Coordinates of C-alpha atoms (C1' of nucleotides) in Angstrom, one line a residue:
Chain A
M456 CA -9.3 26.4 -30.2
A457 CA -9.2 23.5 -32.7
L458 CA -7.6 20.3 -31.7
P459 CA -4.5 19.4 -33.7
F460 CA -5.6 15.9 -34.5
K461 CA -9.1 14.4 -34.8
K462 CA -9.5 10.9 -33.3
R463 CA -10.0 8.3 -35.9
V464 CA -13.2 6.3 -35.8
M465 CA -14.1 3.1 -37.6
I466 CA -17.7 1.9 -37.9
V467 CA -18.7 -1.7 -38.3
E468 CA -22.4 -2.1 -38.8
D469 CA -24.5 -4.0 -41.3
D470 CA -27.5 -1.8 -41.4
Q471 CA -26.7 0.9 -43.9
E472 CA -29.0 3.5 -42.4
I473 CA -27.5 3.3 -39.0
R474 CA -24.1 3.2 -40.4
N475 CA -24.7 6.5 -42.3
S476 CA -26.5 8.1 -39.4
F477 CA -23.6 7.3 -37.0
S478 CA -21.1 8.4 -39.6
L479 CA -22.8 11.7 -40.0
I480 CA -22.9 12.3 -36.2
V481 CA -19.3 11.4 -35.7
N482 CA -18.1 13.5 -38.6
S483 CA -20.1 16.4 -37.4
S484 CA -17.9 16.6 -34.3
Q485 CA -14.7 18.6 -34.4
R486 CA -13.0 16.0 -32.3
F487 CA -13.6 12.9 -34.4
V488 CA -13.3 11.7 -38.0
V489 CA -14.7 8.6 -39.6
V490 CA -11.9 6.7 -41.3
G491 CA -13.8 3.8 -42.5
T492 CA -17.3 2.2 -42.5
Y493 CA -17.9 -1.5 -43.1
G494 CA -20.8 -3.9 -43.2
N495 CA -18.9 -6.8 -41.7
C496 CA -15.8 -7.7 -39.6
E497 CA -13.9 -9.3 -42.3
D498 CA -13.7 -6.1 -44.4
A499 CA -13.0 -4.0 -41.3
I500 CA -10.1 -6.2 -40.2
S501 CA -8.7 -6.2 -43.7
N502 CA -8.5 -2.4 -43.6
L503 CA -7.5 -2.1 -39.9
M504 CA -3.8 -1.3 -40.6
R505 CA -4.6 1.2 -43.2
D506 CA -7.4 3.0 -41.3
K507 CA -5.6 2.9 -38.0
P508 CA -8.7 3.8 -36.0
E509 CA -8.3 4.9 -32.4
I510 CA -11.9 3.9 -31.8
V511 CA -14.1 1.2 -33.3
L512 CA -17.9 1.3 -33.1
M513 CA -18.7 -2.4 -33.4
D514 CA -22.1 -3.9 -34.0
I515 CA -22.6 -7.4 -32.4
E516 CA -24.9 -9.1 -34.8
L517 CA -23.2 -9.1 -38.2
P518 CA -23.2 -11.3 -41.3
G519 CA -20.2 -13.6 -41.2
M520 CA -18.0 -13.2 -38.1
N521 CA -19.9 -11.6 -35.2
G522 CA -18.8 -8.5 -33.4
I523 CA -17.4 -10.3 -30.4
K524 CA -15.0 -12.4 -32.4
G525 CA -14.2 -9.3 -34.5
T526 CA -13.4 -7.3 -31.4
Q527 CA -11.1 -10.0 -30.2
I528 CA -9.1 -10.0 -33.5
I529 CA -9.0 -6.2 -33.6
K530 CA -7.7 -5.9 -30.1
D531 CA -5.2 -8.6 -30.8
R532 CA -3.8 -6.8 -33.8
S533 CA -4.2 -3.3 -32.5
H534 CA -3.9 -3.1 -28.7
N535 CA -4.4 0.7 -28.4
T536 CA -7.6 0.7 -30.4
E537 CA -10.7 1.1 -28.1
V538 CA -13.8 -0.8 -29.1
I539 CA -17.3 0.3 -28.2
M540 CA -20.0 -2.3 -28.8
V541 CA -23.2 -1.0 -30.4
T542 CA -26.2 -3.2 -30.0
V543 CA -30.0 -3.6 -29.5
Y544 CA -29.7 -6.2 -26.9
E545 CA -28.5 -5.9 -23.3
D546 CA -28.2 -9.7 -22.8
S547 CA -26.0 -10.6 -19.9
E548 CA -24.0 -13.3 -21.6
M549 CA -23.3 -11.1 -24.6
V550 CA -22.1 -8.2 -22.5
F551 CA -19.6 -10.3 -20.6
D552 CA -18.4 -12.0 -23.7
A553 CA -17.9 -8.6 -25.3
L554 CA -16.0 -7.4 -22.3
K555 CA -13.8 -10.5 -22.3
A556 CA -13.1 -9.9 -26.0
G557 CA -11.8 -6.5 -25.1
A558 CA -14.6 -4.0 -25.5
S559 CA -14.4 -0.9 -23.3
G560 CA -17.9 0.5 -23.9
Y561 CA -21.4 -0.6 -24.6
I562 CA -24.1 1.6 -26.1
T563 CA -27.4 0.9 -27.8
K564 CA -28.3 1.4 -31.4
S565 CA -31.0 3.9 -30.3
A566 CA -28.2 6.2 -29.1
N567 CA -28.8 9.8 -30.2
Y568 CA -26.3 12.5 -31.1
M569 CA -25.5 13.4 -27.6
E570 CA -25.1 9.8 -26.3
L571 CA -22.9 8.7 -29.2
L572 CA -20.5 11.7 -29.0
G573 CA -20.6 11.4 -25.2
A574 CA -19.5 7.8 -25.4
L575 CA -16.6 8.7 -27.8
D576 CA -15.5 11.5 -25.4
E577 CA -15.8 9.2 -22.5
I578 CA -13.5 6.6 -24.1
I579 CA -11.0 9.3 -25.0
R580 CA -11.0 10.5 -21.4
G581 CA -10.1 6.9 -20.3
G582 CA -13.5 6.0 -19.2
A583 CA -15.9 3.2 -20.1
P584 CA -19.2 4.4 -21.5
M585 CA -22.2 2.2 -20.9
S586 CA -25.9 2.4 -20.1
S587 CA -27.2 2.3 -16.5
R588 CA -28.4 -1.2 -16.9
I589 CA -25.1 -2.5 -18.3
A590 CA -23.2 -0.7 -15.5
R591 CA -25.4 -2.3 -12.9
M592 CA -25.1 -5.7 -14.6
V593 CA -21.3 -5.5 -14.4
I594 CA -21.3 -4.2 -10.8
D595 CA -23.7 -6.9 -9.7
H596 CA -21.5 -9.4 -11.2
H597 CA -19.0 -8.7 -8.5
H598 CA -21.3 -9.0 -5.6
V599 CA -20.9 -12.0 -3.4
N600 CA -23.9 -14.1 -2.4
P601 CA -24.9 -13.2 1.2
N602 CA -26.9 -16.4 1.5
S603 CA -24.0 -18.8 1.3
P604 CA -24.7 -22.3 2.7
L605 CA -21.1 -22.4 4.0
T606 CA -19.8 -21.4 7.4
K607 CA -17.2 -18.8 7.9
R608 CA -14.4 -21.4 8.3
E609 CA -15.6 -23.3 5.2
T610 CA -15.6 -20.1 3.2
T611 CA -12.1 -19.3 4.3
I612 CA -11.0 -22.8 3.2
L613 CA -12.9 -22.5 -0.1
Q614 CA -11.0 -19.3 -0.6
L615 CA -7.7 -21.0 -0.1
I616 CA -8.7 -23.9 -2.4
S617 CA -9.4 -21.3 -5.1
E618 CA -5.9 -19.9 -4.6
G619 CA -4.6 -23.4 -5.5
K620 CA -3.5 -24.5 -2.1
T621 CA -3.2 -28.2 -1.2
Y622 CA -4.6 -29.8 1.9
T623 CA -1.2 -29.5 3.6
Q624 CA -0.8 -25.8 2.7
I625 CA -4.3 -25.0 4.0
S626 CA -3.7 -26.7 7.3
E627 CA -0.4 -24.9 7.7
E628 CA -1.8 -21.6 6.8
L629 CA -4.7 -21.9 9.2
F630 CA -2.8 -23.7 12.0
I631 CA -5.0 -26.7 11.9
S632 CA -4.3 -30.3 11.2
K633 CA -4.5 -31.8 7.8
E634 CA -7.3 -34.0 9.0
T635 CA -9.4 -31.0 9.9
S636 CA -8.9 -29.5 6.5
K637 CA -10.1 -32.8 5.0
T638 CA -13.2 -32.7 7.2
H639 CA -14.0 -29.2 6.3
I640 CA -13.5 -29.9 2.6
K641 CA -15.6 -33.0 2.8
N642 CA -18.4 -30.8 4.3
I643 CA -17.9 -28.2 1.6
Y644 CA -18.2 -30.8 -1.1
S645 CA -21.3 -32.2 0.5
K646 CA -22.9 -28.8 0.7
L647 CA -22.0 -27.7 -2.8
Q648 CA -22.7 -31.1 -4.2
V649 CA -19.4 -31.4 -5.9
N650 CA -16.5 -33.8 -5.7
S651 CA -13.3 -32.1 -6.5
K652 CA -11.5 -28.9 -5.8
S653 CA -11.9 -27.5 -9.2
E654 CA -15.6 -28.3 -9.3
A655 CA -15.9 -26.5 -5.9
I656 CA -14.1 -23.5 -7.4
A657 CA -16.4 -23.5 -10.4
K658 CA -19.5 -23.7 -8.2
A659 CA -18.1 -21.0 -5.9
N660 CA -17.8 -18.7 -8.8
E661 CA -21.2 -19.5 -10.2
E662 CA -22.9 -18.9 -6.9
K663 CA -20.5 -16.1 -6.0
L664 CA -19.6 -17.7 -2.6
I665 CA -16.1 -16.1 -2.6
Chain B
M784 CA -46.1 16.9 -9.3
A785 CA -44.6 15.9 -6.0
L786 CA -43.5 12.4 -5.3
P787 CA -45.6 10.5 -2.7
F788 CA -42.5 9.3 -0.8
K789 CA -39.0 10.6 -0.5
K790 CA -36.3 8.0 -0.7
R791 CA -34.6 7.5 2.7
V792 CA -30.9 8.2 2.8
M793 CA -28.4 7.3 5.6
I794 CA -25.0 9.0 5.7
V795 CA -22.0 7.3 7.4
E796 CA -19.0 9.6 7.4
D797 CA -16.6 10.6 10.2
D798 CA -15.8 14.1 8.9
Q799 CA -18.5 16.3 10.3
E800 CA -18.1 19.0 7.7
I801 CA -18.6 16.5 4.8
R802 CA -21.4 14.9 6.7
N803 CA -23.3 18.1 7.1
S804 CA -22.5 19.3 3.6
F805 CA -23.8 16.0 2.1
S806 CA -26.8 16.1 4.4
L807 CA -27.8 19.6 3.3
I808 CA -27.5 18.6 -0.4
V809 CA -29.5 15.5 0.0
N810 CA -32.2 17.2 2.0
S811 CA -32.4 20.0 -0.5
S812 CA -33.8 17.6 -3.0
Q813 CA -37.5 16.9 -3.3
R814 CA -36.8 13.2 -3.9
F815 CA -34.6 12.4 -0.9
V816 CA -34.6 12.8 2.8
V817 CA -31.8 12.1 5.2
V818 CA -33.0 9.7 7.9
G819 CA -29.7 9.4 9.9
T820 CA -26.1 10.6 9.9
Y821 CA -23.4 8.7 11.8
G822 CA -19.7 9.0 12.4
N823 CA -19.1 5.3 12.4
C824 CA -20.5 2.0 11.1
E825 CA -21.3 0.6 14.6
D826 CA -23.8 3.4 15.3
A827 CA -25.2 3.3 11.8
I828 CA -25.8 -0.5 12.0
S829 CA -27.5 -0.1 15.4
N830 CA -30.0 2.3 13.9
L831 CA -30.4 0.5 10.6
M832 CA -33.8 -1.1 11.4
R833 CA -35.2 2.1 12.8
D834 CA -33.9 4.3 10.0
K835 CA -34.8 1.9 7.2
P836 CA -32.7 3.6 4.6
E837 CA -33.2 2.9 0.9
I838 CA -29.7 4.2 0.2
V839 CA -26.6 4.5 2.3
L840 CA -23.8 6.9 1.6
M841 CA -20.8 5.1 3.1
D842 CA -17.4 6.4 3.8
I843 CA -14.6 3.8 3.5
E844 CA -12.1 5.0 6.0
L845 CA -13.8 5.2 9.4
P846 CA -12.8 4.9 13.0
G847 CA -13.6 1.4 14.2
M848 CA -15.1 -0.9 11.6
N849 CA -14.3 0.2 8.1
G850 CA -16.8 1.0 5.4
I851 CA -16.3 -2.3 3.5
K852 CA -17.1 -4.4 6.5
G853 CA -20.0 -2.1 7.4
T854 CA -21.4 -2.5 3.9
Q855 CA -21.2 -6.2 4.2
I856 CA -23.2 -6.2 7.4
I857 CA -25.8 -3.7 6.1
K858 CA -26.3 -5.6 2.9
D859 CA -26.6 -8.8 5.0
R860 CA -29.3 -7.4 7.2
S861 CA -31.1 -5.2 4.7
H862 CA -30.8 -6.7 1.2
N863 CA -32.8 -4.0 -0.5
T864 CA -30.7 -1.1 0.8
E865 CA -28.3 0.2 -1.9
V866 CA -24.9 1.3 -0.7
I867 CA -22.8 4.0 -2.4
M868 CA -19.2 4.2 -1.3
V869 CA -17.9 7.7 -0.8
T870 CA -14.1 8.0 -0.8
V871 CA -11.0 10.0 -1.6
Y872 CA -9.1 7.0 -3.0
E873 CA -9.7 5.1 -6.2
D874 CA -7.5 2.2 -5.2
S875 CA -8.1 -0.9 -7.2
E876 CA -8.1 -3.4 -4.3
M877 CA -10.5 -1.3 -2.3
V878 CA -12.9 -0.8 -5.2
F879 CA -13.2 -4.5 -5.8
D880 CA -13.5 -5.3 -2.1
A881 CA -16.3 -2.7 -1.8
L882 CA -18.1 -4.2 -4.8
K883 CA -17.7 -7.7 -3.3
A884 CA -19.2 -6.4 -0.1
G885 CA -22.2 -5.3 -2.0
A886 CA -21.7 -1.6 -2.9
S887 CA -23.5 -0.5 -6.1
G888 CA -21.9 2.8 -6.6
Y889 CA -18.6 4.6 -6.0
I890 CA -18.3 8.4 -5.8
T891 CA -15.6 10.7 -4.6
K892 CA -15.7 13.0 -1.6
S893 CA -15.2 15.9 -3.8
A894 CA -18.6 15.2 -5.4
N895 CA -20.6 18.4 -5.8
Y896 CA -24.3 19.0 -5.6
M897 CA -25.0 17.7 -9.1
E898 CA -22.8 14.7 -8.8
L899 CA -24.2 13.6 -5.5
L900 CA -27.8 13.9 -6.4
G901 CA -27.0 12.4 -9.8
A902 CA -25.6 9.4 -8.1
L903 CA -28.7 9.0 -5.9
D904 CA -31.0 9.3 -8.9
E905 CA -28.9 6.8 -10.8
I906 CA -29.1 4.3 -8.0
I907 CA -32.9 4.7 -7.9
R908 CA -33.2 4.1 -11.6
G909 CA -31.4 0.8 -11.1
G910 CA -28.0 2.0 -12.3
A911 CA -24.6 2.0 -10.8
P912 CA -23.1 5.5 -10.4
M913 CA -19.3 5.7 -10.6
S914 CA -16.5 7.8 -11.9
S915 CA -15.0 7.3 -15.4
R916 CA -11.9 5.8 -13.8
I917 CA -13.7 3.3 -11.7
A918 CA -15.9 2.3 -14.6
R919 CA -12.9 1.7 -16.6
M920 CA -11.2 -0.2 -13.8
V921 CA -14.1 -2.5 -13.5
I922 CA -14.4 -3.0 -17.3
D923 CA -10.7 -3.7 -17.7
H924 CA -11.0 -6.3 -15.0
H925 CA -13.0 -8.4 -17.4
H926 CA -10.6 -8.2 -20.4
V927 CA -8.7 -11.4 -21.2
N928 CA -5.0 -11.3 -21.8
P929 CA -4.3 -11.4 -25.5
N930 CA -0.7 -12.5 -24.9
S931 CA -1.4 -15.9 -23.4
P932 CA 1.5 -18.3 -23.6
L933 CA -1.0 -21.1 -24.2
T934 CA -2.1 -22.6 -27.5
K935 CA -5.7 -22.7 -28.6
R936 CA -6.1 -26.3 -27.5
E937 CA -4.4 -25.7 -24.2
T938 CA -6.7 -22.7 -23.6
T939 CA -9.7 -24.8 -24.3
I940 CA -8.6 -27.4 -21.9
L941 CA -7.8 -24.9 -19.2
Q942 CA -11.3 -23.6 -19.7
L943 CA -12.7 -27.1 -19.1
I944 CA -10.4 -27.5 -16.0
S945 CA -11.9 -24.3 -14.6
E946 CA -15.3 -25.7 -15.1
G947 CA -14.3 -28.6 -12.8
K948 CA -13.9 -31.3 -15.4
T949 CA -11.8 -34.4 -14.8
Y950 CA -9.2 -35.8 -17.3
T951 CA -11.8 -38.3 -18.4
Q952 CA -14.5 -35.7 -18.9
I953 CA -12.2 -33.5 -20.8
S954 CA -11.1 -36.3 -23.1
E955 CA -14.8 -37.3 -23.7
E956 CA -15.8 -33.7 -24.4
L957 CA -13.0 -33.1 -26.9
F958 CA -13.1 -36.5 -28.4
I959 CA -9.4 -37.2 -27.6
S960 CA -7.8 -39.9 -25.5
K961 CA -7.3 -39.4 -21.8
E962 CA -3.6 -39.6 -22.4
T963 CA -3.7 -36.6 -24.7
S964 CA -5.6 -34.6 -22.1
K965 CA -2.8 -35.5 -19.7
T966 CA -0.1 -34.4 -22.1
H967 CA -1.8 -31.0 -22.7
I968 CA -2.3 -30.4 -19.0
K969 CA 1.3 -31.3 -18.3
N970 CA 2.3 -28.6 -20.9
I971 CA -0.1 -26.1 -19.4
Y972 CA 1.4 -26.7 -15.9
S973 CA 4.9 -26.3 -17.3
K974 CA 4.0 -23.0 -19.1
L975 CA 2.1 -21.6 -16.1
Q976 CA 4.7 -22.9 -13.7
V977 CA 2.0 -24.6 -11.5
N978 CA 1.5 -28.2 -10.5
S979 CA -2.2 -28.7 -9.8
K980 CA -5.5 -28.0 -11.4
S981 CA -6.6 -25.5 -8.8
E982 CA -3.3 -23.6 -9.0
A983 CA -3.7 -23.5 -12.8
I984 CA -7.2 -22.0 -12.3
A985 CA -5.8 -19.4 -9.9
K986 CA -3.1 -18.5 -12.3
A987 CA -5.5 -18.3 -15.2
N988 CA -7.6 -15.9 -13.3
E989 CA -4.7 -13.8 -12.2
E990 CA -3.3 -13.6 -15.7
K991 CA -6.8 -13.5 -17.2
L992 CA -6.0 -16.3 -19.6
I993 CA -9.6 -17.5 -19.8
Chain C
dA441 C1' 14.5 -28.5 -42.5
dG442 C1' 13.0 -27.0 -38.2
dA443 C1' 9.6 -25.5 -34.9
dC444 C1' 5.4 -26.1 -33.0
dA445 C1' 0.8 -28.0 -32.2
dA446 C1' -1.9 -31.9 -31.4
dT447 C1' -2.2 -36.4 -30.7
dG448 C1' -1.2 -40.9 -28.2
dC449 C1' 1.0 -44.5 -24.7
dC450 C1' 3.6 -46.4 -20.5
dG451 C1' 4.7 -46.5 -15.7
dT452 C1' 5.2 -44.9 -10.9
dA453 C1' 4.2 -42.3 -6.9
dA454 C1' 1.7 -38.9 -4.7
dA455 C1' -2.6 -36.5 -3.7
dA456 C1' -7.3 -36.4 -3.4
dT457 C1' -11.7 -38.4 -2.7
dG458 C1' -15.4 -41.3 -0.3
dG459 C1' -17.2 -43.7 3.4
dG460 C1' -17.5 -44.5 8.1
dT461 C1' -16.9 -43.6 13.3
dG462 C1' -16.0 -41.0 17.2
dA463 C1' -14.7 -37.1 20.1
dT464 C1' -14.1 -32.2 22.5
dT465 C1' -15.0 -27.4 22.9
dA466 C1' -17.3 -23.1 22.0
dT467 C1' -20.9 -20.4 20.3
dT468 C1' -25.5 -19.6 19.1
dA469 C1' -30.4 -20.2 18.8
dA470 C1' -34.7 -21.7 20.5
Chain D
dT554 C1' -31.2 -23.8 30.0
dT555 C1' -31.1 -27.0 26.5
dA556 C1' -30.3 -28.2 21.8
dA557 C1' -28.1 -27.4 17.6
dT558 C1' -24.4 -25.9 15.0
dA559 C1' -19.6 -24.8 14.2
dA560 C1' -14.9 -25.9 14.6
dT561 C1' -11.5 -28.7 15.9
dC562 C1' -9.0 -33.4 15.7
dA563 C1' -8.2 -38.6 14.7
dC564 C1' -8.1 -43.2 12.4
dC565 C1' -9.5 -46.7 9.2
dC566 C1' -9.8 -48.4 4.4
dA567 C1' -10.4 -48.4 -0.5
dT568 C1' -10.5 -46.2 -4.9
dT569 C1' -9.8 -42.7 -8.1
dT570 C1' -7.5 -39.0 -9.9
dT571 C1' -3.4 -36.4 -10.5
dA572 C1' 1.2 -35.4 -11.2
dC573 C1' 5.7 -36.3 -13.3
dG574 C1' 8.9 -38.6 -16.2
dG575 C1' 10.0 -40.0 -20.8
dC576 C1' 8.9 -41.2 -25.7
dA577 C1' 6.7 -41.2 -30.4
dT578 C1' 3.8 -39.9 -34.4
dT579 C1' 1.4 -36.8 -37.4
dG580 C1' 0.5 -32.6 -39.6
dT581 C1' 1.1 -27.7 -40.4
dC582 C1' 3.4 -23.6 -41.1
dT583 C1' 7.5 -21.0 -42.0

DNA sequence: AGACAATGCCGTAAAATGGGTGATTATTAA
DNA sequence: TTAATAATCACCCATTTTACGGCATTGTCT
């Protein structure tokens, strides 16, 4: 049976060949319809309210505003629109910036018919389409470093610091004296080579100690 | 052609039926061999060095030590072993705890033949097998809140605070006076209802403001 | 005109940092 | 078994950084 409504797809991509190719693939599906194709974010954003896309296929490298910034603006103005990044690179920094901006999927430009429509279906089902490598990158991002220089107690205290606790609160929570907290924290600072709580938190996140 | 070595798989699962079922499925593949099945983490860990598994299928709810803690110990003693969590629940807290512990995949107990072997293959290829919902949960975890109460400048400063910068460093970096940094930070604290840098960082992470 | 954002200054008190010194107990590793 | 490490506690002093209060100016946008 035919679906009552096709999901509306917007394509933002500066390479006309890829744009047309993607457009053909998307329109070939019974479940999707292309409501607009643009060569840059500025034009896409101008037509956002008219096109009302449920899904945006967004290139990252674009003339003018890049796809990350564009995603941010689109998500800001249209919360329910899902953005899938389309890119040649699988650079770590870019992936996380795109996710922060609000992207919910990440596919490569080399995506074929099956992969592209698969990603769209996956998004509609509430999933997050991405390549193996991206998935792994995101998962690894959550792993904590098993080679922490800190002791168990120090790690506990660093955890409490990251929760915004003061010396006094830490000592109360762990049933130790304030002086002991100070000693531990001094040792933590020395091991991490930092000299403030917020620096320690930053280092802890960098090195995934907590 | 046949592969020279089958990948070694360990199964930790207290339900004997599921254990046997998974064991049969894994052994039915040319690419994998079950080297040990255990009903709890303690036994599994005792035999870790003998079994030398490349992959562990780990239940979360287990008698004695739970699967999260078990994963932590296994990853600690055998860095190159990949752990895939097998569970009935898709609870957010548990997922992230499992990831922190070092799990690289997350499948459900209802997984059939294809799904189970698919997950093993995916892990071997360097991917991170997981259900749509889990993938989405992890991706959403990275999205920043578009409804931040902070202004652009305040967000910038909060970002610098989270990097461990002092008032002086912030003012130097933004070419403003130290007093201005102080004012901005006062306003940030007031809006976030906190009263220290580390609390502000904690709140920022909770609310995904940066 | 009014609201808000961004900038700047003053002053006080509290909190955190840095350095040192010394100690007891328990666990772990060699 | 001995040595090393971890975890606990205490005190000193000095300095720096923060936190909290109020107040003022400038510019922008509505």
